[in-house]
Amino acid sequence: MKAIRIHEPGGPETLRFADVSEPTPGAGEALVKIAAAGVNYIDVYFRTGLYPYPMPGTLGLEAAGTIVAVGADVTDVRTGDRVAYTGVPGAYAEMAVVPADRLVKLPDGVSFRDGAAAMLQGMTAHYLATATYPLHAGDACLIHAAAGGVGLLLCQIAKMRGATVIGTTSTEAKAAFARDAGANHVILYGDQDFVAETRRLSGGAGVHVVYDGVGVSTFMKGLDCLRPRGMMVLFGQASGAVPPFDLSLLNLKGSLYVTRPGLPAYTASRAELVARASDVLGWIAAGTLRLRIEHEFPLRDAAAAHRALEGRRTTGKVILVP
Ligand code: NDP
């Protein structure tokens, strides 16, 4: 079978379309024939070496497809099931072995492409808006990179919960996507002072929460967008890692909270994984959460997908199709 292999950290050219032997499921595992794999910004961190990744290895953390074999002691799923998953390395491939307790079944009406697009970014948007800082009606939030994969989903879920959404993005074309996803206001953070704009748009008070997946270029200024006792949720670092800082700043800026969450801690148990995935996939099936799968590449072109994502040329979801 074919897979995208990486032997050492580096640029997109380190991603090689190669032949590998087909894996065999062991006890508690299923073999999934992948129909679509999700590309996520974390794949860039793994590729560059910012985050550790087993190398040589197959990149990718998210996919959807059909179970073609199961190992011993698998009871939750069976051969022929349409499934999706995230959090298991090796998804940029034609086949993958996945622990059965990490698989969720795709509801009728949710395609493989939808499943591959929904699991990582959808459940992330879900936990950010419902658990890390649970938005309530009347809350105001600032969402950076609001036209990105997580951003467009987070705008929609924040709106569902009755929040006022202020988004940031780099271009007017991306701003239109963010507005379409429910952002009440969009700031072009390359051109405008997003601190002044956020304060103005929140009537001078500041927002209850900042969701920041951009990192070093937005983090410190984001603290100035918060109202007293507001929460900074730093969930990524597309522009680079945030350096250490003096915690007493949080007092000076109004008794702020800072958290740095990750999806694994919010889907650690099977029950929490299934509950989050059921919400997200159920909303997609019902049409209340819209995916924008804007960029589809053949599996062999994973390097081009990475160039587009890192080059800020994407909106919504990027997927690979074997
Ligand atoms: P996106 O589709 O949001 O792509 C990244 C976006 O970040 C770009 O499109 C760009 O939007 C913006 N950006 C700002 N500065 C830069 C820069 N210097 N280089 C590149 N992009 C920049 O990606 P994802 O939706 O996959 O991920 C968004 C963030 O969320 C990432 O940091 C990711 O690691 C994080 N994440 C965290 C998770 C968690 O559980 N902690 C889970 C999932 C994602 P614009 O042009 O509008 O500025």
Coordinates of C-alpha atoms and ligand atoms in Angstrom, one line a residue:
M1 CA 0.0 0.0 0.0
K2 CA 1.0 3.6 -0.4
A3 CA 1.7 6.1 2.5
I4 CA 3.3 9.4 3.1
R5 CA 6.5 8.6 5.0
I6 CA 8.8 11.0 6.9
H7 CA 12.3 10.0 7.8
E8 CA 13.7 13.2 9.3
P9 CA 12.2 16.6 10.4
G10 CA 12.2 19.3 7.7
G11 CA 10.3 21.1 5.0
P12 CA 7.4 19.8 2.9
E13 CA 9.9 18.0 0.7
T14 CA 10.6 15.5 3.5
L15 CA 7.1 14.0 2.9
R16 CA 7.6 11.0 0.6
F17 CA 4.9 9.0 -1.2
A18 CA 6.2 5.5 -0.7
D19 CA 5.3 1.8 -0.7
V20 CA 4.9 0.2 2.8
S21 CA 3.6 -3.2 3.8
E22 CA -0.1 -3.4 4.8
P23 CA -0.5 -3.5 8.6
T24 CA -2.3 -6.3 10.4
P25 CA -4.7 -5.5 13.3
G26 CA -3.7 -7.0 16.7
A27 CA -6.0 -7.6 19.7
G28 CA -8.3 -4.7 20.3
E29 CA -7.5 -3.1 16.9
A30 CA -9.2 -2.6 13.5
L31 CA -7.8 -2.2 10.0
V32 CA -9.3 0.8 8.3
K33 CA -9.3 1.3 4.5
I34 CA -8.9 5.1 4.4
A35 CA -11.2 7.1 2.1
A36 CA -10.1 10.5 3.3
A37 CA -7.5 11.8 5.7
G38 CA -7.5 15.2 7.5
V39 CA -4.6 17.6 7.3
N40 CA -4.1 19.6 10.5
Y41 CA -1.7 22.3 11.6
I42 CA -0.2 19.9 14.2
D43 CA 1.0 17.8 11.2
V44 CA 3.2 20.8 10.3
Y45 CA 4.6 20.9 13.9
F46 CA 5.4 17.2 13.7
R47 CA 7.0 17.5 10.2
T48 CA 9.3 20.4 11.3
G49 CA 10.3 18.7 14.5
L50 CA 8.6 21.4 16.7
Y51 CA 6.7 18.5 18.3
P52 CA 8.3 15.0 18.6
Y53 CA 7.0 12.4 16.1
P54 CA 8.1 8.7 15.7
M55 CA 10.5 8.7 12.6
P56 CA 10.7 7.0 10.2
G57 CA 6.9 7.0 10.3
T58 CA 3.7 7.9 8.5
L59 CA 2.3 11.3 9.2
G60 CA -1.4 12.2 9.8
L61 CA -3.7 12.0 12.9
E62 CA -7.2 11.9 11.4
A63 CA -9.1 9.8 8.8
A64 CA -12.4 8.2 7.9
G65 CA -13.0 4.9 6.0
T66 CA -14.3 1.4 6.2
I67 CA -13.2 -1.4 8.5
V68 CA -11.8 -4.2 6.5
A69 CA -10.6 -6.5 9.3
V70 CA -10.6 -6.6 13.1
G71 CA -8.3 -8.3 15.6
A72 CA -9.3 -10.3 18.6
D73 CA -11.5 -8.9 21.4
V74 CA -13.1 -6.2 19.3
T75 CA -16.7 -5.8 20.1
D76 CA -17.7 -2.1 19.5
V77 CA -17.1 -2.1 15.7
R78 CA -17.1 -4.7 13.0
T79 CA -15.9 -5.3 9.4
G80 CA -17.9 -3.1 7.0
D81 CA -18.6 -0.3 9.5
R82 CA -18.1 3.3 8.2
V83 CA -15.8 4.9 10.8
A84 CA -13.7 8.0 11.6
Y85 CA -11.0 8.7 14.2
T86 CA -8.3 11.1 15.3
G87 CA -5.3 10.9 17.6
V88 CA -3.7 7.8 16.1
P89 CA -0.5 8.4 14.0
G90 CA -0.4 7.1 10.4
A91 CA -3.4 8.5 8.7
Y92 CA -1.7 9.8 5.5
A93 CA -2.0 6.3 4.0
E94 CA -4.3 3.9 2.2
M95 CA -4.8 1.7 5.3
A96 CA -4.2 2.2 9.0
V97 CA -4.5 0.0 12.1
V98 CA -6.4 1.9 14.8
P99 CA -7.3 0.9 18.4
A100 CA -11.0 0.0 18.1
D101 CA -11.8 2.1 21.2
R102 CA -10.7 5.3 19.3
L103 CA -13.1 4.7 16.4
V104 CA -16.5 6.2 16.1
K105 CA -19.2 5.2 13.6
L106 CA -20.2 7.7 11.0
P107 CA -23.9 8.5 11.0
D108 CA -25.9 8.1 7.8
G109 CA -25.6 11.3 5.8
V110 CA -22.1 12.0 7.0
S111 CA -19.6 11.2 4.2
F112 CA -16.1 10.0 4.6
R113 CA -14.8 13.4 3.6
D114 CA -17.0 15.0 6.3
G115 CA -15.8 12.4 8.8
A116 CA -12.1 13.1 8.0
A117 CA -12.8 16.8 8.3
A118 CA -14.8 16.8 11.5
M119 CA -12.9 14.7 14.0
L120 CA -9.9 16.7 15.0
Q121 CA -10.9 20.3 14.3
G122 CA -14.6 19.7 15.1
M123 CA -14.0 18.1 18.5
T124 CA -11.4 20.8 19.2
A125 CA -13.9 23.6 18.5
H126 CA -16.4 21.6 20.6
Y127 CA -14.3 21.3 23.7
L128 CA -13.0 24.8 23.5
A129 CA -16.5 26.3 23.4
T130 CA -18.2 23.9 25.8
A131 CA -15.6 22.8 28.3
T132 CA -12.4 24.9 28.4
Y133 CA -14.3 28.1 28.6
P134 CA -18.0 27.1 28.3
L135 CA -19.6 30.0 26.4
H136 CA -22.9 31.2 27.6
A137 CA -25.5 33.4 26.0
G138 CA -24.3 37.0 26.2
D139 CA -20.6 36.2 26.4
A140 CA -18.2 37.9 24.0
C141 CA -15.3 35.9 22.5
L142 CA -12.3 36.7 20.3
I143 CA -11.4 33.9 17.9
H144 CA -8.1 34.3 16.1
A145 CA -7.6 32.8 12.6
A146 CA -11.4 32.6 12.4
A147 CA -11.4 31.4 8.8
G148 CA -9.1 28.5 9.5
G149 CA -10.1 24.9 10.0
V150 CA -10.8 25.2 13.8
G151 CA -11.8 28.8 13.4
L152 CA -14.8 28.4 11.1
L153 CA -16.2 25.6 13.3
L154 CA -15.5 27.5 16.5
C155 CA -17.4 30.5 15.2
Q156 CA -20.4 28.4 14.5
I157 CA -20.4 26.6 17.8
A158 CA -19.9 29.9 19.7
K159 CA -22.9 31.3 17.8
M160 CA -25.0 28.2 18.7
R161 CA -24.2 29.0 22.4
G162 CA -25.4 32.6 22.0
A163 CA -22.0 34.3 22.2
T164 CA -21.0 37.4 20.4
V165 CA -18.1 36.4 18.1
I166 CA -15.3 38.7 17.1
G167 CA -13.0 37.0 14.6
T168 CA -9.6 37.9 13.3
T169 CA -8.1 36.9 9.9
S170 CA -5.6 38.1 7.3
T171 CA -7.6 38.9 4.2
E172 CA -11.0 40.3 3.3
A173 CA -11.8 37.1 1.4
K174 CA -11.2 35.1 4.6
A175 CA -13.2 37.6 6.6
A176 CA -16.3 36.8 4.4
F177 CA -15.9 33.1 5.3
A178 CA -15.8 34.0 9.0
R179 CA -18.9 36.2 8.7
D180 CA -20.7 33.4 6.9
A181 CA -19.8 31.1 9.9
G182 CA -21.4 33.5 12.3
A183 CA -18.8 36.0 13.3
N184 CA -20.5 39.2 14.3
H185 CA -17.4 41.3 13.6
V186 CA -14.1 40.5 11.8
I187 CA -10.9 42.3 12.3
L188 CA -8.1 42.1 9.7
Y189 CA -5.3 41.8 12.2
G190 CA -2.6 42.5 9.7
D191 CA -4.0 46.0 9.0
Q192 CA -5.9 46.9 12.1
D193 CA -5.0 47.1 15.8
F194 CA -7.0 44.1 17.1
V195 CA -6.7 45.2 20.7
A196 CA -8.3 48.6 20.1
E197 CA -10.9 47.1 17.8
T198 CA -11.8 44.3 20.2
R199 CA -12.3 46.8 23.0
R200 CA -14.3 49.1 20.8
L201 CA -16.5 46.2 19.6
S202 CA -17.1 45.0 23.2
G203 CA -18.2 48.4 24.4
G204 CA -14.9 49.1 26.1
A205 CA -15.3 46.1 28.5
G206 CA -13.1 43.5 26.7
V207 CA -14.2 39.9 25.9
H208 CA -14.8 37.0 28.3
V209 CA -12.5 34.7 26.4
V210 CA -9.8 34.7 23.7
Y211 CA -9.3 31.5 21.7
D212 CA -5.8 31.8 20.3
G213 CA -4.4 29.2 17.9
V214 CA -2.0 31.7 16.4
G215 CA 0.5 32.0 19.2
V216 CA 3.5 34.3 19.5
S217 CA 2.2 37.0 17.2
T218 CA -1.1 37.5 19.0
F219 CA -0.8 36.1 22.6
M220 CA 0.5 39.1 24.6
K221 CA -1.8 41.6 22.9
G222 CA -4.7 39.1 23.4
L223 CA -4.3 39.5 27.2
D224 CA -5.2 43.2 26.7
C225 CA -8.5 42.2 24.9
L226 CA -9.8 40.4 28.0
R227 CA -12.1 41.8 30.7
P228 CA -11.1 41.3 34.3
R229 CA -11.1 37.6 35.2
G230 CA -11.3 36.7 31.5
M231 CA -9.7 33.6 30.1
M232 CA -6.9 33.3 27.6
V233 CA -7.2 29.9 25.9
L234 CA -3.9 29.3 24.0
F235 CA -4.6 26.2 21.9
G236 CA -1.9 26.5 19.2
Q237 CA 1.0 28.3 17.7
A238 CA 0.7 28.7 13.9
S239 CA 2.9 31.8 14.1
G240 CA 5.4 30.3 16.6
A241 CA 5.6 29.3 20.2
V242 CA 4.8 31.8 23.0
P243 CA 7.9 32.3 25.2
P244 CA 7.8 32.1 29.0
F245 CA 6.4 35.3 30.7
D246 CA 6.1 36.7 34.1
L247 CA 2.8 35.3 35.7
S248 CA 2.3 38.5 37.7
L249 CA 1.2 40.1 34.4
L250 CA -2.0 38.2 34.8
N251 CA -2.7 40.1 38.0
L252 CA -1.8 43.5 36.6
K253 CA -4.0 42.9 33.6
G254 CA -7.1 42.0 35.7
S255 CA -6.7 38.7 37.4
L256 CA -6.7 36.8 34.2
Y257 CA -6.7 33.0 33.6
V258 CA -4.5 31.3 31.0
T259 CA -4.8 27.7 29.9
R260 CA -3.0 25.7 27.2
P261 CA -5.4 22.8 26.4
G262 CA -5.0 19.9 24.0
L263 CA -7.6 17.5 22.5
P264 CA -6.2 14.3 24.0
A265 CA -7.1 15.5 27.6
Y266 CA -10.7 16.3 26.4
T267 CA -11.2 12.9 24.7
A268 CA -9.3 10.7 27.1
S269 CA -12.1 8.3 28.0
R270 CA -14.2 6.4 25.4
A271 CA -17.3 8.0 26.9
E272 CA -16.0 11.6 26.4
L273 CA -14.7 10.8 22.9
V274 CA -18.1 9.3 21.9
A275 CA -20.1 12.1 23.5
R276 CA -18.1 14.9 21.7
A277 CA -18.0 13.0 18.4
S278 CA -21.7 12.4 18.6
D279 CA -22.5 16.0 19.1
V280 CA -20.2 17.1 16.2
L281 CA -21.2 14.4 13.7
G282 CA -24.9 14.8 14.7
W283 CA -24.8 18.6 14.1
I284 CA -23.2 17.9 10.7
A285 CA -25.9 15.3 9.8
A286 CA -28.6 17.7 10.9
G287 CA -27.0 20.6 8.9
T288 CA -26.5 22.8 12.0
L289 CA -22.7 22.7 11.7
R290 CA -21.3 23.3 8.2
L291 CA -18.0 22.0 7.1
R292 CA -16.0 23.8 4.5
I293 CA -13.8 21.3 2.8
E294 CA -12.1 23.8 0.6
H295 CA -8.9 22.0 -0.3
E296 CA -8.7 18.4 -1.5
F297 CA -5.4 16.9 -2.6
P298 CA -4.5 13.4 -3.8
L299 CA -2.6 11.5 -1.1
R300 CA 0.6 11.7 -3.1
D301 CA 0.5 15.5 -3.0
A302 CA 0.6 15.8 0.8
A303 CA 3.6 18.2 0.5
A304 CA 1.5 20.6 -1.6
A305 CA -1.2 20.4 1.0
H306 CA 1.4 21.4 3.7
R307 CA 2.7 24.3 1.6
A308 CA -0.8 25.7 1.2
L309 CA -1.6 25.3 4.9
E310 CA 1.7 26.9 6.1
G311 CA 1.5 29.6 3.4
R312 CA -1.9 30.8 4.9
R313 CA -3.5 30.0 1.5
T314 CA -6.2 27.8 3.0
T315 CA -9.6 28.4 4.6
G316 CA -11.6 25.7 6.3
K317 CA -10.5 22.1 5.9
V318 CA -7.7 20.5 3.9
I319 CA -8.0 16.8 3.2
L320 CA -6.0 14.1 1.4
V321 CA -7.7 11.4 -0.7
P322 CA -5.8 8.1 -1.3
Ligands
NDP1 P1 -5.8 26.7 10.3 O1 -6.6 26.3 9.2 O2 -6.4 27.7 11.3 O3 -4.4 27.4 9.7 C1 -3.6 28.2 10.4 C2 -4.0 29.7 10.3 O4 -3.3 30.4 11.2 C3 -3.7 30.3 8.9 O5 -4.6 30.0 7.9 C4 -3.6 31.8 9.3 O6 -4.9 32.4 9.1 C5 -3.2 31.8 10.7 N1 -1.8 32.2 10.9 C6 -1.5 33.4 11.6 N2 -0.2 33.6 11.6 C7 0.4 32.5 10.9 C8 1.7 32.2 10.5 N3 2.7 33.0 10.8 N4 1.9 31.1 9.7 C9 0.8 30.3 9.4 N5 -0.5 30.6 9.7 C10 -0.7 31.7 10.5 O7 -5.2 25.5 11.0 P2 -5.9 24.4 12.0 O8 -7.3 24.8 12.1 O9 -5.5 23.1 11.7 O10 -5.2 24.8 13.4 C11 -5.4 26.1 14.0 C12 -4.6 26.1 15.3 O11 -5.2 25.3 16.2 C13 -3.1 25.6 15.1 O12 -2.3 26.4 15.9 C14 -3.3 24.2 15.6 O13 -2.1 23.7 16.1 C15 -4.2 24.4 16.8 N6 -5.0 23.2 17.2 C16 -4.9 22.9 18.5 C17 -5.6 21.8 19.0 C18 -5.6 21.5 20.4 O14 -6.3 20.7 20.9 N7 -4.8 22.2 21.2 C19 -6.3 20.9 18.1 C20 -6.4 21.4 16.7 C21 -5.7 22.5 16.3 P3 -4.9 34.0 8.7 O15 -4.3 34.0 7.3 O16 -6.3 34.3 8.7 O17 -4.1 34.7 9.7

